[in-house]
Short mmCIF file of C-alpha atoms in Angstrom, two decimals:
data_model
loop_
_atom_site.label_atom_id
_atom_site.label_comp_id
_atom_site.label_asym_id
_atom_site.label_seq_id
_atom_site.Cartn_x
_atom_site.Cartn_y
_atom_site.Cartn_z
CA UNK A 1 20.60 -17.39 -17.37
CA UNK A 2 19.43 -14.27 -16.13
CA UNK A 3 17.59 -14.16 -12.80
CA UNK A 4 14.13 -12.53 -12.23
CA UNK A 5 15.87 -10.04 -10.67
CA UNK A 6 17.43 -9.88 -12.69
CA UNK A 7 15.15 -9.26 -15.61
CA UNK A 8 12.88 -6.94 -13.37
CA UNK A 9 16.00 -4.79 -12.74
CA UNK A 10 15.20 -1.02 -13.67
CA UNK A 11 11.59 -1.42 -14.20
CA UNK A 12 9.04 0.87 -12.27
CA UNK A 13 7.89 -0.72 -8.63
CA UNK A 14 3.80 -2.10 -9.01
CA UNK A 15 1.12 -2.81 -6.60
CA UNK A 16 -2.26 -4.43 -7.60
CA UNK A 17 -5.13 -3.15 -6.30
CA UNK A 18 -7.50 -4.44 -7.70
CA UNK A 19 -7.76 -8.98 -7.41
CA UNK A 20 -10.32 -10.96 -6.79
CA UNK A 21 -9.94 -14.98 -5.78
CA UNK A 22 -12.03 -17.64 -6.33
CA UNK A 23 -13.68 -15.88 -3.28
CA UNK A 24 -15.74 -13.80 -5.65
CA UNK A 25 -17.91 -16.70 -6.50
CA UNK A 26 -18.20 -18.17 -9.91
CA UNK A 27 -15.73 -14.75 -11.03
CA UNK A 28 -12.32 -15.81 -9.62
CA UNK A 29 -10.27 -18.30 -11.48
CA UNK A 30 -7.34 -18.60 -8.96
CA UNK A 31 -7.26 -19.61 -5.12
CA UNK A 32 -5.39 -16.24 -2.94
CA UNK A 33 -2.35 -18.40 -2.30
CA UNK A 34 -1.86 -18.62 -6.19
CA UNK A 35 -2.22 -14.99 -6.67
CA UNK A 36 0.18 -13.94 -3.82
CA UNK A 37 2.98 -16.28 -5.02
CA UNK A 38 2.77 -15.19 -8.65
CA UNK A 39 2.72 -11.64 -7.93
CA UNK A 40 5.76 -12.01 -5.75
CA UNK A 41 7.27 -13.95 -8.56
CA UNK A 42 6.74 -11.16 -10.93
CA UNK A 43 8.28 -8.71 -8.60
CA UNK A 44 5.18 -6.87 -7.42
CA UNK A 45 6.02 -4.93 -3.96
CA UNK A 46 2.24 -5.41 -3.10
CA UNK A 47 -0.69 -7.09 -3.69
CA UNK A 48 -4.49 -6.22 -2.78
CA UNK A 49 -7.16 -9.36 -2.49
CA UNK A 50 -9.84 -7.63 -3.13
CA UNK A 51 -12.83 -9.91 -2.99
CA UNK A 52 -16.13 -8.27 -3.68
CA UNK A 53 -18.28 -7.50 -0.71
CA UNK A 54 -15.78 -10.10 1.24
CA UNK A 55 -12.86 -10.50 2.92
CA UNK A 56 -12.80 -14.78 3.14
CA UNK A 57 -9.63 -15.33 1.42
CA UNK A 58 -8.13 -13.17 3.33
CA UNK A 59 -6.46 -15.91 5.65
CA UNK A 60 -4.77 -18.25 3.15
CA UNK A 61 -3.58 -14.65 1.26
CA UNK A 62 -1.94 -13.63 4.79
CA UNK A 63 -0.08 -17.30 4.92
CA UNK A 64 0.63 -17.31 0.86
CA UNK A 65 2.30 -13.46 1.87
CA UNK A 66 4.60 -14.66 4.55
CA UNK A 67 6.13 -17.09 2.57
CA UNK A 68 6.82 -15.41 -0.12
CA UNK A 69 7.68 -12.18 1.30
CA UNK A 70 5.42 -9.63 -0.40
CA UNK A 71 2.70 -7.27 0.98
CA UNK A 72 -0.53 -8.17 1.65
CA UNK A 73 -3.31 -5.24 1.13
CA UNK A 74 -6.82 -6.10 2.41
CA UNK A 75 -9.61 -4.76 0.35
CA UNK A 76 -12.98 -5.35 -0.72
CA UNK A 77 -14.95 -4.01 -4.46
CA UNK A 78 -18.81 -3.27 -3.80
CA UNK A 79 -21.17 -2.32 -6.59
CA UNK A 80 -23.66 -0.04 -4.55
CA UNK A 81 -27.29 -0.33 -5.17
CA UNK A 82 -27.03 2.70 -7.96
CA UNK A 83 -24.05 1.28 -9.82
CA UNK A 84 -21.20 3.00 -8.18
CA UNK A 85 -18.11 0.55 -8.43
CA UNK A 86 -15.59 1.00 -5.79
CA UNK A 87 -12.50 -0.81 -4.24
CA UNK A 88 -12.19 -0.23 -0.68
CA UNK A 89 -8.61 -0.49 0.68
CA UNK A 90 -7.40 -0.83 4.44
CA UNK A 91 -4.60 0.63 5.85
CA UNK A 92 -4.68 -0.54 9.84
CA UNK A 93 -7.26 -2.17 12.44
CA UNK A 94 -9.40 0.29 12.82
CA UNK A 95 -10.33 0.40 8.81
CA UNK A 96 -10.63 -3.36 8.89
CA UNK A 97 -13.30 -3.15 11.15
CA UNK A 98 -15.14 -0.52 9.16
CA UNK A 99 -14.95 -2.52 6.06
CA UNK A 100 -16.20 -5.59 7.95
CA UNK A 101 -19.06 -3.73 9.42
CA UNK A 102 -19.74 -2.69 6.03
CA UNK A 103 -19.91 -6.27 4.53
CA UNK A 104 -22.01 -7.23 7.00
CA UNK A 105 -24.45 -4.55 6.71
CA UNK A 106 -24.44 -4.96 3.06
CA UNK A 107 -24.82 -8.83 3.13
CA UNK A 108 -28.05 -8.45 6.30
CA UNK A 109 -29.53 -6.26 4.01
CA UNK A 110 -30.19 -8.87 0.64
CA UNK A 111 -30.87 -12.52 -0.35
CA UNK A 112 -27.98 -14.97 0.73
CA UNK A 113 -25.45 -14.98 -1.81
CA UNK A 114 -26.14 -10.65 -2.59
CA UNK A 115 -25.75 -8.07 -0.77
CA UNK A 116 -26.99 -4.46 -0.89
CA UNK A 117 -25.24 -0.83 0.07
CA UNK A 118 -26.04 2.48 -0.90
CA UNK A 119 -24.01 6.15 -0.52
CA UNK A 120 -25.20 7.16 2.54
CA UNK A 121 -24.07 3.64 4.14
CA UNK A 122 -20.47 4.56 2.29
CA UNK A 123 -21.01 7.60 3.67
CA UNK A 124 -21.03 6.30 7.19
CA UNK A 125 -17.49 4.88 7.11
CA UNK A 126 -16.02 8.75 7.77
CA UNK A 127 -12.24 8.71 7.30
CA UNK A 128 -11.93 4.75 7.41
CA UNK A 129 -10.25 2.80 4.54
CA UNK A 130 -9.06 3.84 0.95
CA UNK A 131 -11.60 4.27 -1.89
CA UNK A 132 -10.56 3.58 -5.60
CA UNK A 133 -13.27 4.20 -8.10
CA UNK A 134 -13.14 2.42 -10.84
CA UNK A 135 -15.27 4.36 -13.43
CA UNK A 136 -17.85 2.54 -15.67
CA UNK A 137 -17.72 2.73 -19.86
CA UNK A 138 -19.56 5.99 -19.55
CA UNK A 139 -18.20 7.69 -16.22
CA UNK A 140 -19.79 10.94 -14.84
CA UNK A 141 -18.31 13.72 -13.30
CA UNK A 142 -21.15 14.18 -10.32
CA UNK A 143 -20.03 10.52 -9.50
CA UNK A 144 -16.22 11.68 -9.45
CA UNK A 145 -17.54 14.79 -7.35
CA UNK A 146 -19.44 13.25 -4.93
CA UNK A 147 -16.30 10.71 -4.13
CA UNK A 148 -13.89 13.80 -4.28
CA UNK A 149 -16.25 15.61 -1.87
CA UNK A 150 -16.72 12.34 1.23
CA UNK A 151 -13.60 10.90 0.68
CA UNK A 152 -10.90 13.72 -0.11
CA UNK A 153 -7.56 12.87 0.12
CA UNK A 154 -8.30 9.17 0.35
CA UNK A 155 -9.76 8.66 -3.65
CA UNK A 156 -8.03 7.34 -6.82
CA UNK A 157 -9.18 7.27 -9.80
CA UNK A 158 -8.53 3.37 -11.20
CA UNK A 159 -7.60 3.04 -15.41
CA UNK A 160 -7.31 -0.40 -16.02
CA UNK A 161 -6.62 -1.25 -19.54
CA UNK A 162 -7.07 -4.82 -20.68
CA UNK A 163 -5.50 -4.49 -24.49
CA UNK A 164 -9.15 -3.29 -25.49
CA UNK A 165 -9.45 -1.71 -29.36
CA UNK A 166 -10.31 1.87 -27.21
CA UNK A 167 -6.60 1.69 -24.81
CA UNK A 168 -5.77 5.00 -25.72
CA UNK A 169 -8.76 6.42 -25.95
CA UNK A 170 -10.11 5.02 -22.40
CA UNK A 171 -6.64 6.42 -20.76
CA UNK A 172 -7.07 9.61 -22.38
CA UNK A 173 -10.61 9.65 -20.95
CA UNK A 174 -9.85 8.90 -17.61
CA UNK A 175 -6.90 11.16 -17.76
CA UNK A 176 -9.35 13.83 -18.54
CA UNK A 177 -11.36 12.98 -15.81
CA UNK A 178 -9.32 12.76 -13.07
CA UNK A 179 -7.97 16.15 -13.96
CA UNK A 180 -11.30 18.27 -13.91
CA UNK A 181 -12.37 16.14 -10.47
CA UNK A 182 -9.16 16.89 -8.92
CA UNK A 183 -8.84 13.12 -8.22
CA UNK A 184 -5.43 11.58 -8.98
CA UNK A 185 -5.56 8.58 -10.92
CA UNK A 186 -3.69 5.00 -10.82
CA UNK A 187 -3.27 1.63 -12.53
CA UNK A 188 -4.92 -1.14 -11.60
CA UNK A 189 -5.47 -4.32 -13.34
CA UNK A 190 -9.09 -6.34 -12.27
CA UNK A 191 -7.55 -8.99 -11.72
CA UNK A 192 -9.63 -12.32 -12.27
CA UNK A 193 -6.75 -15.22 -12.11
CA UNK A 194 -3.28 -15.59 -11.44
CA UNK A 195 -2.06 -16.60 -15.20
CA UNK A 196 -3.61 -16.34 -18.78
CA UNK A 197 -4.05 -20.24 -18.65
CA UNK A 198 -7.02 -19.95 -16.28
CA UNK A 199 -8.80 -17.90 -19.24
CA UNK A 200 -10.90 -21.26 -19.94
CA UNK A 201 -11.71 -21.63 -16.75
CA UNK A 202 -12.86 -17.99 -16.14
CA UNK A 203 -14.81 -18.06 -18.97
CA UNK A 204 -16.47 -21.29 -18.11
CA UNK A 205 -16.93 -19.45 -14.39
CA UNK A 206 -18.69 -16.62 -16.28
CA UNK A 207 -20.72 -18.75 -18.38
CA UNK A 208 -22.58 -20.38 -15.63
CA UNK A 209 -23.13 -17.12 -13.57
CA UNK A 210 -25.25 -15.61 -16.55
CA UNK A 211 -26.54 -19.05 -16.91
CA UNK A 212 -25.73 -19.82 -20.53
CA UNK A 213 -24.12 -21.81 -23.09
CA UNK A 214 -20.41 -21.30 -23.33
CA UNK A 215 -20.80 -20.80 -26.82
CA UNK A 216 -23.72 -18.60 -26.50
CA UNK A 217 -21.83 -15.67 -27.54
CA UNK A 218 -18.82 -13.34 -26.74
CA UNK A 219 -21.28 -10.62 -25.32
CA UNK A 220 -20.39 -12.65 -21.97
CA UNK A 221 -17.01 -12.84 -21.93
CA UNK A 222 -14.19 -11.02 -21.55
CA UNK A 223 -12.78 -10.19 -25.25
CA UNK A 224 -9.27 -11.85 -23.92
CA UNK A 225 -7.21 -12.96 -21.26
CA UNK A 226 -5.79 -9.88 -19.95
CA UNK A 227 -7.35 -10.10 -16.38
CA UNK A 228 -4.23 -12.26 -15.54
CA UNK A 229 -1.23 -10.57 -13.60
CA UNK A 230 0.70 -9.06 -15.94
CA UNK A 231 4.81 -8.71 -15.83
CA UNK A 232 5.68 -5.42 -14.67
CA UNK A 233 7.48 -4.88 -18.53
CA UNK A 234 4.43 -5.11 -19.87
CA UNK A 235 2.89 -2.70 -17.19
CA UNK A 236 5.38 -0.34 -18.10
CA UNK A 237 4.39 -0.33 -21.36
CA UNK A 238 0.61 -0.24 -20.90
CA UNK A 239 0.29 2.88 -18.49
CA UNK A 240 4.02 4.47 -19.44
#
């Protein structure tokens, strides 16, 4: 029998930047450990927990990493005030700081349980931390400006695909994009849980955030289970 090595001999090296754990409150379907140790079983060189507007799994990720030997990016994904949907990725101390100052600006700043940050508090972080946008269904190129224009050098452009009927469309969109903004792009996956198999759970997660019947309709839900963490074959295949 062939070894995972094996079978993940020749194929192109992956990092995900773009998880979330059971840390993201009723969004998450899998605890950080679980995440860590299947993306090292897949073969991933990295993975980034990237909890939005925290960094509380953090910890048990950090543990999960050393024993499995893989490489544990801390991040965070914020939704500013005006829509803007980042990923913000650290690369030593001194970003770490920055992105917990950040989370606990945000977090003074709204109800318990929200939180609330605009530009100019992005702004504010100068040259600290990594910033991947991930674009919404419509994306704008003053949004891809403005990030090209604070945060040059340190911006990404994220496509993540999910087997949606518009793939190739969407890629060729973003593709587009990222060209006439001058911002290079890269795959990420928004991540939700660790295998397909948590897909009824997520879903069941999602249905009591919007506060609604499960079978209240698929306007809700993600239209499959593709949030999981995908084999790096199939990666290959997706964004060739």
């Amino acid at each position: 029998m062939a070894s995972s090595a094996d079978s993940n001999a020749g194929l192109p090296a992956y990092a995900e930047l773009h998880c979330i754990s059971n840390y993201s409150f009723l969004r998450g379907a899998s605890h950080p450990a679980e995440l860590v140790a299947q993306a090292a079983a897949l073969g991933y060189t990295a993975l980034a927990l990237t909890d939005e507007c925290s960094v509380a799994g953090i910890v048990r990720a950090h543990v999960a990493a050393r024993r499995h030997a893989i490489q544990l990016i801390i991040g965070s994904e914020l939704r500013l005030a005006d829509g803007l949907h980042l990923v913000l990725l650290v690369t030593d101390r001194e970003d770490y700081a920055a992105l917990c100052a950040l989370i606990t600006r945000g977090r003074r700043a709204a109800v318990k349980g929200s939180y609330h940050l605009s530009r100019s508090e992005l702004e504010a972080l100068g040259t600290a931390c990594c910033v991947l946008w991930v674009p919404a269904a419509d994306p704008q190129l003053a949004d891809a400006l403005w990030l090209k224009q604070h945060f040059a050098g340190r911006v990404w452009l994220a496509v993540e695909l999910h087997a949606g009927d518009d793939d190739h469309r969407r890629a060729r969109q973003l593709a587009e994009l990222a060209a006439v903004a001058g911002i290079p792009a890269v795959a990420a996956g928004d991540v939700h849980m660790h295998v397909r198999g948590r897909r009824a759970l997520q879903d069941t997660l999602t249905a009591i955030r919007n506060r609604q019947p499960l079978g209240s309709g698929s306007h809700i839900l993600y239209q499959n289970g593709e949030r999981h963490l995908r084999s790096r074959a199939a990666l290959a295949r997706i964004y060739p």
